[in-house]
mmCIF file of N, CA and C in Angstrom:
data_model
loop_
_atom_site.group_PDB
_atom_site.id
_atom_site.type_symbol
_atom_site.label_atom_id
_atom_site.label_comp_id
_atom_site.label_asym_id
_atom_site.label_seq_id
_atom_site.Cartn_x
_atom_site.Cartn_y
_atom_site.Cartn_z
ATOM 1 N N MET A 1 19.807 -2.385 34.133
ATOM 2 C CA MET A 1 19.425 -2.547 35.619
ATOM 3 C C MET A 1 17.710 -2.063 35.404
ATOM 4 N N MET A 2 16.948 -3.167 36.325
ATOM 5 C CA MET A 2 15.595 -3.103 36.110
ATOM 6 C C MET A 2 14.965 -2.355 37.384
ATOM 7 N N THR A 3 14.347 -1.431 37.598
ATOM 8 C CA THR A 3 13.904 -1.097 38.845
ATOM 9 C C THR A 3 12.152 -1.000 38.639
ATOM 10 N N GLU A 4 11.570 -1.037 40.046
ATOM 11 C CA GLU A 4 10.084 -1.297 39.948
ATOM 12 C C GLU A 4 9.993 -0.493 41.128
ATOM 13 N N ASN A 5 8.960 0.763 40.802
ATOM 14 C CA ASN A 5 8.816 1.727 42.091
ATOM 15 C C ASN A 5 7.328 1.331 42.120
ATOM 16 N N PRO A 6 6.661 2.087 42.950
ATOM 17 C CA PRO A 6 5.016 2.020 43.190
ATOM 18 C C PRO A 6 4.792 3.306 42.326
ATOM 19 N N ASP A 7 4.007 2.958 41.034
ATOM 20 C CA ASP A 7 3.149 3.475 40.171
ATOM 21 C C ASP A 7 2.132 3.937 40.366
ATOM 22 N N PRO A 8 1.425 4.851 40.382
ATOM 23 C CA PRO A 8 -0.227 5.160 40.719
ATOM 24 C C PRO A 8 -0.779 4.662 39.584
ATOM 25 N N LEU A 9 -0.264 4.210 38.371
ATOM 26 C CA LEU A 9 -1.261 3.639 37.201
ATOM 27 C C LEU A 9 -1.347 2.250 37.146
ATOM 28 N N VAL A 10 -0.616 1.252 38.201
ATOM 29 C CA VAL A 10 -0.597 0.273 38.483
ATOM 30 C C VAL A 10 -1.935 -0.206 39.565
ATOM 31 N N GLY A 11 -2.694 -0.968 38.484
ATOM 32 C CA GLY A 11 -4.330 -1.247 39.099
ATOM 33 C C GLY A 11 -5.245 -0.504 38.668
ATOM 34 N N ARG A 12 -4.606 0.313 37.692
ATOM 35 C CA ARG A 12 -5.858 1.051 36.989
ATOM 36 C C ARG A 12 -6.188 0.467 36.085
ATOM 37 N N GLN A 13 -8.097 0.420 35.943
ATOM 38 C CA GLN A 13 -8.728 -0.594 35.062
ATOM 39 C C GLN A 13 -9.596 0.390 34.159
ATOM 40 N N GLY A 14 -9.922 -0.066 32.832
ATOM 41 C CA GLY A 14 -10.574 0.877 32.211
ATOM 42 C C GLY A 14 -12.319 0.225 32.582
ATOM 43 N N THR A 15 -13.276 0.691 32.013
ATOM 44 C CA THR A 15 -14.744 0.366 32.198
ATOM 45 C C THR A 15 -14.874 -0.771 31.412
ATOM 46 N N PRO A 16 -15.584 -1.789 31.701
ATOM 47 C CA PRO A 16 -15.877 -3.239 30.966
ATOM 48 C C PRO A 16 -16.477 -2.903 29.741
ATOM 49 N N PHE A 17 -16.041 -3.896 28.776
ATOM 50 C CA PHE A 17 -16.790 -3.253 26.832
ATOM 51 C C PHE A 17 -17.635 -5.004 26.895
ATOM 52 N N GLU A 18 -18.367 -4.548 25.942
ATOM 53 C CA GLU A 18 -19.005 -6.313 25.357
ATOM 54 C C GLU A 18 -18.229 -6.626 24.645
ATOM 55 N N PHE A 19 -18.056 -7.836 24.165
ATOM 56 C CA PHE A 19 -17.268 -8.624 22.631
ATOM 57 C C PHE A 19 -18.231 -9.640 22.368
ATOM 58 N N PRO A 20 -19.102 -9.593 21.294
ATOM 59 C CA PRO A 20 -20.176 -10.778 20.949
ATOM 60 C C PRO A 20 -19.136 -11.083 19.621
ATOM 61 N N ILE A 21 -19.182 -12.677 19.821
ATOM 62 C CA ILE A 21 -18.111 -13.188 18.856
ATOM 63 C C ILE A 21 -19.170 -13.703 17.831
ATOM 64 N N GLU A 22 -19.120 -12.859 16.764
ATOM 65 C CA GLU A 22 -19.944 -12.988 15.428
ATOM 66 C C GLU A 22 -19.283 -13.703 14.268
ATOM 67 N N LEU A 23 -20.233 -14.871 13.646
ATOM 68 C CA LEU A 23 -19.365 -15.680 12.781
ATOM 69 C C LEU A 23 -19.025 -14.964 11.369
ATOM 70 N N GLY A 24 -19.403 -13.973 10.866
ATOM 71 C CA GLY A 24 -18.633 -13.036 9.855
ATOM 72 C C GLY A 24 -17.402 -12.405 10.246
ATOM 73 N N LYS A 25 -17.552 -12.087 11.388
ATOM 74 C CA LYS A 25 -16.234 -11.359 12.133
ATOM 75 C C LYS A 25 -15.023 -12.223 11.942
ATOM 76 N N VAL A 26 -15.279 -13.871 12.925
ATOM 77 C CA VAL A 26 -14.513 -14.899 12.635
ATOM 78 C C VAL A 26 -14.022 -14.822 11.341
ATOM 79 N N ARG A 27 -14.740 -15.295 10.417
ATOM 80 C CA ARG A 27 -14.198 -15.529 8.856
ATOM 81 C C ARG A 27 -13.672 -14.253 8.407
ATOM 82 N N GLU A 28 -13.774 -13.229 8.901
ATOM 83 C CA GLU A 28 -13.065 -12.002 8.337
ATOM 84 C C GLU A 28 -11.570 -12.471 8.856
ATOM 85 N N PHE A 29 -11.583 -12.309 10.051
ATOM 86 C CA PHE A 29 -10.332 -12.582 10.756
ATOM 87 C C PHE A 29 -9.738 -13.651 10.297
ATOM 88 N N CYS A 30 -10.331 -14.856 9.925
ATOM 89 C CA CYS A 30 -9.451 -16.242 9.531
ATOM 90 C C CYS A 30 -9.037 -15.772 8.085
ATOM 91 N N ARG A 31 -9.638 -14.867 7.198
ATOM 92 C CA ARG A 31 -9.052 -14.534 5.907
ATOM 93 C C ARG A 31 -7.890 -13.623 6.091
ATOM 94 N N ALA A 32 -7.954 -12.860 6.734
ATOM 95 C CA ALA A 32 -6.966 -11.802 7.345
ATOM 96 C C ALA A 32 -5.678 -12.327 7.600
ATOM 97 N N ILE A 33 -5.608 -13.759 8.432
ATOM 98 C CA ILE A 33 -4.520 -14.415 8.798
ATOM 99 C C ILE A 33 -4.380 -15.426 8.290
ATOM 100 N N LYS A 34 -5.145 -15.826 6.810
ATOM 101 C CA LYS A 34 -4.735 -16.578 5.682
ATOM 102 C C LYS A 34 -4.368 -18.185 6.575
ATOM 103 N N THR A 35 -5.823 -18.420 7.518
ATOM 104 C CA THR A 35 -6.316 -19.951 7.672
ATOM 105 C C THR A 35 -7.514 -20.341 7.238
ATOM 106 N N ARG A 36 -7.458 -21.532 6.902
ATOM 107 C CA ARG A 36 -8.716 -22.076 6.371
ATOM 108 C C ARG A 36 -9.259 -22.994 7.481
ATOM 109 N N ALA A 37 -8.670 -23.407 8.604
ATOM 110 C CA ALA A 37 -8.853 -24.344 9.473
ATOM 111 C C ALA A 37 -10.307 -24.638 9.570
ATOM 112 N N PRO A 38 -11.035 -25.813 9.160
ATOM 113 C CA PRO A 38 -12.347 -25.957 9.170
ATOM 114 C C PRO A 38 -12.935 -25.690 10.803
ATOM 115 N N GLU A 39 -12.272 -25.591 11.959
ATOM 116 C CA GLU A 39 -13.192 -25.580 13.531
ATOM 117 C C GLU A 39 -13.252 -23.989 13.184
ATOM 118 N N TYR A 40 -12.702 -23.394 12.387
ATOM 119 C CA TYR A 40 -12.668 -21.867 12.737
ATOM 120 C C TYR A 40 -13.716 -20.896 11.938
ATOM 121 N N GLN A 41 -13.994 -21.787 10.712
ATOM 122 C CA GLN A 41 -14.661 -21.380 9.736
ATOM 123 C C GLN A 41 -16.277 -21.623 10.072
ATOM 124 N N ASP A 42 -16.323 -22.773 10.996
ATOM 125 C CA ASP A 42 -17.890 -22.871 11.213
ATOM 126 C C ASP A 42 -17.996 -22.267 12.768
ATOM 127 N N GLY A 43 -17.372 -21.227 13.185
ATOM 128 C CA GLY A 43 -17.446 -20.902 14.416
ATOM 129 C C GLY A 43 -17.421 -21.826 15.475
ATOM 130 N N ALA A 44 -16.841 -23.003 15.593
ATOM 131 C CA ALA A 44 -16.737 -23.742 16.607
ATOM 132 C C ALA A 44 -15.625 -23.168 17.866
ATOM 133 N N VAL A 45 -14.817 -22.603 17.109
ATOM 134 C CA VAL A 45 -14.262 -21.780 18.011
ATOM 135 C C VAL A 45 -13.346 -20.975 17.338
ATOM 136 N N THR A 46 -12.833 -19.881 18.103
ATOM 137 C CA THR A 46 -11.818 -18.961 17.162
ATOM 138 C C THR A 46 -10.591 -19.202 17.291
ATOM 139 N N PRO A 47 -9.555 -18.577 16.469
ATOM 140 C CA PRO A 47 -8.141 -18.526 16.298
ATOM 141 C C PRO A 47 -7.645 -17.864 17.803
ATOM 142 N N PRO A 48 -6.840 -18.432 18.707
ATOM 143 C CA PRO A 48 -6.580 -17.754 19.833
ATOM 144 C C PRO A 48 -6.256 -16.187 19.641
ATOM 145 N N THR A 49 -5.923 -15.621 18.353
ATOM 146 C CA THR A 49 -5.679 -14.210 18.648
ATOM 147 C C THR A 49 -6.346 -13.262 18.188
ATOM 148 N N PHE A 50 -7.902 -14.097 17.704
ATOM 149 C CA PHE A 50 -9.257 -13.435 17.488
ATOM 150 C C PHE A 50 -9.299 -11.999 18.540
ATOM 151 N N LEU A 51 -9.011 -12.691 19.822
ATOM 152 C CA LEU A 51 -9.342 -11.522 20.576
ATOM 153 C C LEU A 51 -8.697 -10.111 21.015
ATOM 154 N N MET A 52 -7.694 -9.893 19.912
ATOM 155 C CA MET A 52 -7.259 -8.708 19.718
ATOM 156 C C MET A 52 -8.492 -8.001 18.781
ATOM 157 N N ALA A 53 -9.101 -8.792 18.132
ATOM 158 C CA ALA A 53 -10.256 -7.819 17.079
ATOM 159 C C ALA A 53 -11.287 -6.961 18.222
ATOM 160 N N SER A 54 -11.084 -7.490 19.511
ATOM 161 C CA SER A 54 -11.852 -6.550 20.739
ATOM 162 C C SER A 54 -11.385 -5.196 20.613
ATOM 163 N N ALA A 55 -10.369 -4.591 19.888
ATOM 164 C CA ALA A 55 -9.746 -3.607 20.258
ATOM 165 C C ALA A 55 -10.959 -2.902 19.171
ATOM 166 N N LEU A 56 -11.570 -3.436 18.288
ATOM 167 C CA LEU A 56 -12.292 -2.505 17.461
ATOM 168 C C LEU A 56 -13.418 -1.998 18.246
ATOM 169 N N TRP A 57 -13.934 -2.843 19.263
ATOM 170 C CA TRP A 57 -15.104 -2.709 19.977
ATOM 171 C C TRP A 57 -15.192 -2.128 21.240
ATOM 172 N N GLN A 58 -13.617 -1.616 21.723
ATOM 173 C CA GLN A 58 -13.448 -0.436 22.574
ATOM 174 C C GLN A 58 -13.421 0.986 22.652
ATOM 175 N N SER A 59 -14.015 1.802 23.575
ATOM 176 C CA SER A 59 -13.793 3.527 23.354
ATOM 177 C C SER A 59 -12.740 3.948 24.311
ATOM 178 N N ARG A 60 -12.607 5.062 24.477
ATOM 179 C CA ARG A 60 -11.426 5.528 25.100
ATOM 180 C C ARG A 60 -11.877 5.095 26.863
ATOM 181 N N GLU A 61 -13.017 4.871 27.166
ATOM 182 C CA GLU A 61 -13.483 4.879 28.432
ATOM 183 C C GLU A 61 -12.705 3.341 28.809
ATOM 184 N N ASN A 62 -12.865 2.369 28.134
ATOM 185 C CA ASN A 62 -12.283 1.059 28.116
ATOM 186 C C ASN A 62 -11.008 0.863 28.337
ATOM 187 N N SER A 63 -10.452 2.210 28.291
ATOM 188 C CA SER A 63 -8.687 1.825 28.608
ATOM 189 C C SER A 63 -8.153 2.361 29.562
ATOM 190 N N PRO A 64 -7.319 1.494 30.228
ATOM 191 C CA PRO A 64 -6.611 1.615 31.831
ATOM 192 C C PRO A 64 -6.094 2.654 32.181
ATOM 193 N N TRP A 65 -5.503 3.450 30.473
ATOM 194 C CA TRP A 65 -4.444 4.603 30.794
ATOM 195 C C TRP A 65 -5.044 5.837 30.923
ATOM 196 N N GLY A 66 -6.640 5.843 31.023
ATOM 197 C CA GLY A 66 -7.200 7.412 31.656
ATOM 198 C C GLY A 66 -6.494 8.411 30.621
ATOM 199 N N ASP A 67 -6.095 9.378 31.776
ATOM 200 C CA ASP A 67 -5.453 10.657 30.648
ATOM 201 C C ASP A 67 -4.084 11.003 30.788
ATOM 202 N N ASP A 68 -3.528 9.733 31.008
ATOM 203 C CA ASP A 68 -2.020 9.429 31.075
ATOM 204 C C ASP A 68 -1.718 8.407 29.770
ATOM 205 N N ALA A 69 -1.852 8.597 28.601
ATOM 206 C CA ALA A 69 -1.880 7.455 27.815
ATOM 207 C C ALA A 69 -0.134 7.820 27.338
ATOM 208 N N PRO A 70 0.332 7.124 26.903
ATOM 209 C CA PRO A 70 1.692 7.197 26.341
ATOM 210 C C PRO A 70 2.154 7.528 25.211
ATOM 211 N N ASN A 71 2.964 8.203 24.983
ATOM 212 C CA ASN A 71 3.401 8.990 23.610
ATOM 213 C C ASN A 71 3.557 7.709 22.707
ATOM 214 N N LEU A 72 2.803 7.993 21.794
ATOM 215 C CA LEU A 72 2.436 6.723 20.487
ATOM 216 C C LEU A 72 3.875 6.762 19.908
ATOM 217 N N ALA A 73 4.528 7.825 19.521
ATOM 218 C CA ALA A 73 5.825 8.064 18.596
ATOM 219 C C ALA A 73 6.922 7.396 19.592
ATOM 220 N N ARG A 74 6.687 7.122 20.950
ATOM 221 C CA ARG A 74 7.660 6.095 21.426
ATOM 222 C C ARG A 74 7.719 5.237 22.123
ATOM 223 N N LEU A 75 5.989 4.540 21.647
ATOM 224 C CA LEU A 75 5.703 3.615 22.182
ATOM 225 C C LEU A 75 5.861 2.168 21.128
ATOM 226 N N LEU A 76 6.675 0.833 21.752
ATOM 227 C CA LEU A 76 6.814 0.102 21.208
ATOM 228 C C LEU A 76 5.698 -1.381 21.783
ATOM 229 N N HIS A 77 5.518 -2.141 20.671
ATOM 230 C CA HIS A 77 4.728 -3.448 21.218
ATOM 231 C C HIS A 77 5.650 -4.729 21.649
ATOM 232 N N ALA A 78 5.797 -5.109 22.810
ATOM 233 C CA ALA A 78 6.721 -6.001 23.001
ATOM 234 C C ALA A 78 6.635 -7.648 22.819
ATOM 235 N N GLU A 79 5.510 -7.696 23.445
ATOM 236 C CA GLU A 79 4.884 -8.811 23.682
ATOM 237 C C GLU A 79 3.342 -8.947 23.866
ATOM 238 N N GLN A 80 3.340 -10.155 23.687
ATOM 239 C CA GLN A 80 1.543 -10.478 23.652
ATOM 240 C C GLN A 80 1.242 -12.176 23.862
ATOM 241 N N GLU A 81 0.635 -12.225 25.080
ATOM 242 C CA GLU A 81 0.437 -13.173 25.264
ATOM 243 C C GLU A 81 -1.269 -13.958 25.754
ATOM 244 N N PHE A 82 -1.917 -15.450 25.168
ATOM 245 C CA PHE A 82 -2.765 -15.432 25.362
ATOM 246 C C PHE A 82 -3.231 -16.547 26.140
ATOM 247 N N VAL A 83 -3.979 -16.634 27.194
ATOM 248 C CA VAL A 83 -3.978 -17.549 28.478
ATOM 249 C C VAL A 83 -5.432 -18.088 28.164
ATOM 250 N N PHE A 84 -5.674 -19.104 28.001
ATOM 251 C CA PHE A 84 -7.145 -19.667 28.120
ATOM 252 C C PHE A 84 -7.780 -20.406 29.159
ATOM 253 N N HIS A 85 -8.907 -20.589 29.573
ATOM 254 C CA HIS A 85 -9.286 -21.350 30.710
ATOM 255 C C HIS A 85 -10.183 -21.991 30.251
ATOM 256 N N GLY A 86 -10.167 -23.269 29.388
ATOM 257 C CA GLY A 86 -10.675 -24.060 28.598
ATOM 258 C C GLY A 86 -10.628 -23.506 26.932
ATOM 259 N N PRO A 87 -11.410 -24.299 26.001
ATOM 260 C CA PRO A 87 -11.265 -23.907 24.722
ATOM 261 C C PRO A 87 -11.341 -22.414 24.561
ATOM 262 N N PRO A 88 -11.030 -21.808 23.586
ATOM 263 C CA PRO A 88 -11.096 -20.463 22.964
ATOM 264 C C PRO A 88 -12.816 -20.490 22.434
ATOM 265 N N PRO A 89 -13.338 -19.210 23.081
ATOM 266 C CA PRO A 89 -14.747 -18.922 22.756
ATOM 267 C C PRO A 89 -15.043 -19.465 21.489
ATOM 268 N N GLY A 90 -16.361 -19.927 21.344
ATOM 269 C CA GLY A 90 -17.003 -19.795 19.936
ATOM 270 C C GLY A 90 -17.918 -18.822 19.476
ATOM 271 N N VAL A 91 -18.048 -18.563 18.199
ATOM 272 C CA VAL A 91 -19.670 -17.637 17.491
ATOM 273 C C VAL A 91 -20.897 -18.158 18.500
ATOM 274 N N GLY A 92 -21.234 -16.928 19.155
ATOM 275 C CA GLY A 92 -22.451 -16.586 19.825
ATOM 276 C C GLY A 92 -21.897 -16.311 21.440
ATOM 277 N N ALA A 93 -21.009 -17.090 21.474
ATOM 278 C CA ALA A 93 -20.473 -16.184 22.869
ATOM 279 C C ALA A 93 -20.448 -14.631 23.131
ATOM 280 N N ILE A 94 -20.564 -14.355 24.263
ATOM 281 C CA ILE A 94 -20.813 -13.026 24.400
ATOM 282 C C ILE A 94 -19.762 -12.553 25.638
ATOM 283 N N LEU A 95 -18.480 -12.256 25.149
ATOM 284 C CA LEU A 95 -17.473 -11.985 26.373
ATOM 285 C C LEU A 95 -17.645 -10.543 27.001
ATOM 286 N N THR A 96 -17.430 -10.379 28.161
ATOM 287 C CA THR A 96 -17.031 -8.943 29.012
ATOM 288 C C THR A 96 -15.551 -8.965 28.871
ATOM 289 N N GLY A 97 -15.045 -7.834 28.495
ATOM 290 C CA GLY A 97 -13.566 -7.964 28.787
ATOM 291 C C GLY A 97 -13.179 -6.425 29.691
ATOM 292 N N GLN A 98 -12.461 -6.720 30.250
ATOM 293 C CA GLN A 98 -11.547 -5.319 31.284
ATOM 294 C C GLN A 98 -10.428 -5.600 31.107
ATOM 295 N N SER A 99 -9.880 -4.166 30.897
ATOM 296 C CA SER A 99 -8.651 -4.247 30.822
ATOM 297 C C SER A 99 -8.060 -3.314 31.936
ATOM 298 N N ARG A 100 -6.874 -3.913 32.578
ATOM 299 C CA ARG A 100 -6.088 -3.245 33.742
ATOM 300 C C ARG A 100 -4.468 -3.102 33.606
ATOM 301 N N ILE A 101 -3.930 -1.628 34.178
ATOM 302 C CA ILE A 101 -2.863 -2.114 34.240
ATOM 303 C C ILE A 101 -1.768 -2.777 35.466
ATOM 304 N N ASP A 102 -1.080 -4.111 35.075
ATOM 305 C CA ASP A 102 -0.937 -4.849 36.043
ATOM 306 C C ASP A 102 0.699 -4.828 36.299
ATOM 307 N N ARG A 103 1.246 -3.924 35.895
ATOM 308 C CA ARG A 103 2.980 -4.010 36.402
ATOM 309 C C ARG A 103 3.602 -2.790 35.529
ATOM 310 N N ARG A 104 4.222 -1.858 35.983
ATOM 311 C CA ARG A 104 5.077 -1.047 35.527
ATOM 312 C C ARG A 104 6.477 -1.040 35.808
ATOM 313 N N TYR A 105 7.282 -1.110 35.089
ATOM 314 C CA TYR A 105 8.848 -1.046 35.574
ATOM 315 C C TYR A 105 9.802 -0.330 34.571
ATOM 316 N N THR A 106 11.006 -0.130 34.873
ATOM 317 C CA THR A 106 11.622 0.771 34.024
ATOM 318 C C THR A 106 13.482 0.062 33.908
ATOM 319 N N LYS A 107 13.967 -0.039 32.862
ATOM 320 C CA LYS A 107 15.032 -0.459 32.681
ATOM 321 C C LYS A 107 16.259 0.619 31.716
ATOM 322 N N THR A 108 17.098 0.824 32.632
ATOM 323 C CA THR A 108 18.156 1.702 32.043
ATOM 324 C C THR A 108 18.799 0.676 30.917
ATOM 325 N N ARG A 109 19.060 1.854 29.607
ATOM 326 C CA ARG A 109 19.762 1.062 28.719
ATOM 327 C C ARG A 109 21.309 1.506 28.614
ATOM 328 N N LYS A 110 22.124 0.711 28.071
ATOM 329 C CA LYS A 110 23.804 1.136 28.478
ATOM 330 C C LYS A 110 24.143 2.548 27.807
ATOM 331 N N SER A 111 23.112 3.049 26.623
ATOM 332 C CA SER A 111 23.033 4.445 26.371
ATOM 333 C C SER A 111 23.045 5.266 27.135
ATOM 334 N N GLY A 112 22.254 5.103 27.954
ATOM 335 C CA GLY A 112 21.684 6.058 28.933
ATOM 336 C C GLY A 112 20.451 6.168 29.167
ATOM 337 N N GLY A 113 19.363 5.926 28.342
ATOM 338 C CA GLY A 113 18.047 6.183 28.153
ATOM 339 C C GLY A 113 17.305 5.242 28.888
ATOM 340 N N VAL A 114 16.199 5.702 28.838
ATOM 341 C CA VAL A 114 15.382 4.610 29.644
ATOM 342 C C VAL A 114 14.398 3.919 28.776
ATOM 343 N N LEU A 115 13.740 2.579 29.641
ATOM 344 C CA LEU A 115 12.635 2.471 28.824
ATOM 345 C C LEU A 115 11.650 1.992 30.212
ATOM 346 N N VAL A 116 10.254 2.377 29.762
ATOM 347 C CA VAL A 116 9.045 1.955 30.711
ATOM 348 C C VAL A 116 8.262 0.580 29.944
ATOM 349 N N PHE A 117 8.613 -0.249 30.606
ATOM 350 C CA PHE A 117 7.762 -1.404 30.536
ATOM 351 C C PHE A 117 6.231 -1.164 31.041
ATOM 352 N N THR A 118 5.448 -1.730 30.405
ATOM 353 C CA THR A 118 3.952 -1.709 31.124
ATOM 354 C C THR A 118 3.072 -2.968 30.287
ATOM 355 N N GLU A 119 2.955 -3.717 31.652
ATOM 356 C CA GLU A 119 2.054 -4.710 31.051
ATOM 357 C C GLU A 119 0.189 -4.439 31.618
ATOM 358 N N ILE A 120 -0.055 -4.996 30.183
ATOM 359 C CA ILE A 120 -1.963 -4.706 30.519
ATOM 360 C C ILE A 120 -2.456 -6.036 30.456
ATOM 361 N N VAL A 121 -3.420 -6.649 30.927
ATOM 362 C CA VAL A 121 -3.943 -7.701 31.276
ATOM 363 C C VAL A 121 -5.524 -7.245 31.297
ATOM 364 N N THR A 122 -5.836 -8.032 30.332
ATOM 365 C CA THR A 122 -7.296 -7.838 29.559
ATOM 366 C C THR A 122 -7.945 -9.221 30.019
ATOM 367 N N ASP A 123 -9.036 -9.372 31.168
ATOM 368 C CA ASP A 123 -9.577 -10.352 31.489
ATOM 369 C C ASP A 123 -11.091 -10.537 30.410
ATOM 370 N N TYR A 124 -11.223 -11.690 29.870
ATOM 371 C CA TYR A 124 -12.752 -12.138 28.812
ATOM 372 C C TYR A 124 -13.507 -13.260 30.069
ATOM 373 N N ARG A 125 -14.270 -12.521 30.140
ATOM 374 C CA ARG A 125 -15.607 -13.503 30.901
ATOM 375 C C ARG A 125 -17.052 -13.713 30.178
ATOM 376 N N ALA A 126 -17.300 -14.834 30.470
ATOM 377 C CA ALA A 126 -18.521 -15.087 29.798
ATOM 378 C C ALA A 126 -19.483 -15.735 30.989
ATOM 379 N N GLU A 127 -20.349 -15.016 31.525
ATOM 380 C CA GLU A 127 -21.585 -15.378 32.473
ATOM 381 C C GLU A 127 -20.736 -15.710 33.661
ATOM 382 N N ASP A 128 -19.942 -14.575 33.835
ATOM 383 C CA ASP A 128 -19.209 -14.222 35.640
ATOM 384 C C ASP A 128 -17.840 -15.631 35.257
ATOM 385 N N ARG A 129 -17.728 -15.978 34.341
ATOM 386 C CA ARG A 129 -16.631 -17.364 34.091
ATOM 387 C C ARG A 129 -15.368 -16.732 33.266
ATOM 388 N N LEU A 130 -14.378 -16.718 34.237
ATOM 389 C CA LEU A 130 -13.075 -16.201 33.389
ATOM 390 C C LEU A 130 -12.720 -17.266 32.096
ATOM 391 N N VAL A 131 -12.702 -16.692 30.783
ATOM 392 C CA VAL A 131 -12.830 -17.353 29.501
ATOM 393 C C VAL A 131 -11.206 -17.232 29.344
ATOM 394 N N ALA A 132 -10.704 -16.047 28.980
ATOM 395 C CA ALA A 132 -9.394 -15.955 28.693
ATOM 396 C C ALA A 132 -8.669 -14.782 29.528
ATOM 397 N N GLN A 133 -7.584 -14.678 29.007
ATOM 398 C CA GLN A 133 -6.664 -13.367 29.621
ATOM 399 C C GLN A 133 -5.715 -13.171 28.219
ATOM 400 N N VAL A 134 -5.785 -12.115 28.375
ATOM 401 C CA VAL A 134 -4.407 -11.594 27.102
ATOM 402 C C VAL A 134 -3.596 -10.335 28.174
ATOM 403 N N ARG A 135 -2.537 -10.950 27.976
ATOM 404 C CA ARG A 135 -1.366 -9.925 28.447
ATOM 405 C C ARG A 135 -0.174 -9.570 27.280
ATOM 406 N N GLN A 136 -0.318 -8.197 27.584
ATOM 407 C CA GLN A 136 0.321 -7.540 26.224
ATOM 408 C C GLN A 136 1.623 -6.393 27.110
ATOM 409 N N THR A 137 2.904 -6.307 26.468
ATOM 410 C CA THR A 137 3.653 -5.654 27.259
ATOM 411 C C THR A 137 4.165 -4.614 25.980
ATOM 412 N N LEU A 138 3.735 -3.246 26.705
ATOM 413 C CA LEU A 138 4.063 -2.251 25.924
ATOM 414 C C LEU A 138 5.584 -1.571 26.384
ATOM 415 N N VAL A 139 6.484 -1.167 25.541
ATOM 416 C CA VAL A 139 7.477 -0.497 26.083
ATOM 417 C C VAL A 139 7.547 1.162 25.264
ATOM 418 N N GLU A 140 7.966 2.301 26.288
ATOM 419 C CA GLU A 140 7.932 3.256 25.961
ATOM 420 C C GLU A 140 9.670 4.408 25.971
ATOM 421 N N THR A 141 9.927 4.050 24.992
ATOM 422 C CA THR A 141 11.118 4.764 25.116
ATOM 423 C C THR A 141 11.343 6.386 25.440
ATOM 424 N N SER A 142 12.808 6.451 25.665
ATOM 425 C CA SER A 142 12.853 7.817 26.482
ATOM 426 C C SER A 142 12.955 8.748 25.137
ATOM 427 N N LYS A 143 12.838 8.348 24.030
ATOM 428 C CA LYS A 143 13.106 9.398 22.810
ATOM 429 C C LYS A 143 12.173 8.418 21.413
ATOM 430 N N ALA A 144 12.099 9.556 20.923
ATOM 431 C CA ALA A 144 10.966 9.033 19.659
ATOM 432 C C ALA A 144 12.051 8.105 18.505
ATOM 433 N N ALA A 145 11.079 6.995 18.173
ATOM 434 C CA ALA A 145 11.840 6.096 17.082
ATOM 435 C C ALA A 145 12.464 7.241 15.885
ATOM 436 N N ALA A 146 13.845 6.960 15.049
ATOM 437 C CA ALA A 146 14.185 7.824 13.996
ATOM 438 C C ALA A 146 12.881 7.590 13.075
ATOM 439 N N GLN A 147 12.950 8.622 12.394
ATOM 440 C CA GLN A 147 11.748 8.869 11.270
ATOM 441 C C GLN A 147 12.679 8.063 9.996
#
């Protein structure tokens, strides 16, 4: 059973952050994901999942959680979606990202435990134009995962 209740965290945003697309970082990312696609190597476009590297450019202020961060021992990453409004950004682009808590809902497990789902959306803009959105779904379990 799924329930959706008004939640004070929904709509909360982190402060914007800058994410410059640098050729060296794109090449390092390509090496990590084991791709040699030429369009990525010369920086014409970035791999779609490269936006996840922006996490390294963020600080606590950029998180929409504020002082209400979930318990990491009970947190699972459930889903990730990348939506581009045009081609993925290329080297030289300077993106401004901002994350927000878009939706929260709970599901009751057959075992009686509760799962809290949180959807976080990060908008990436260049020159005030929406370039991409990353949507991630996190799940907080009612008890910590087995060690």
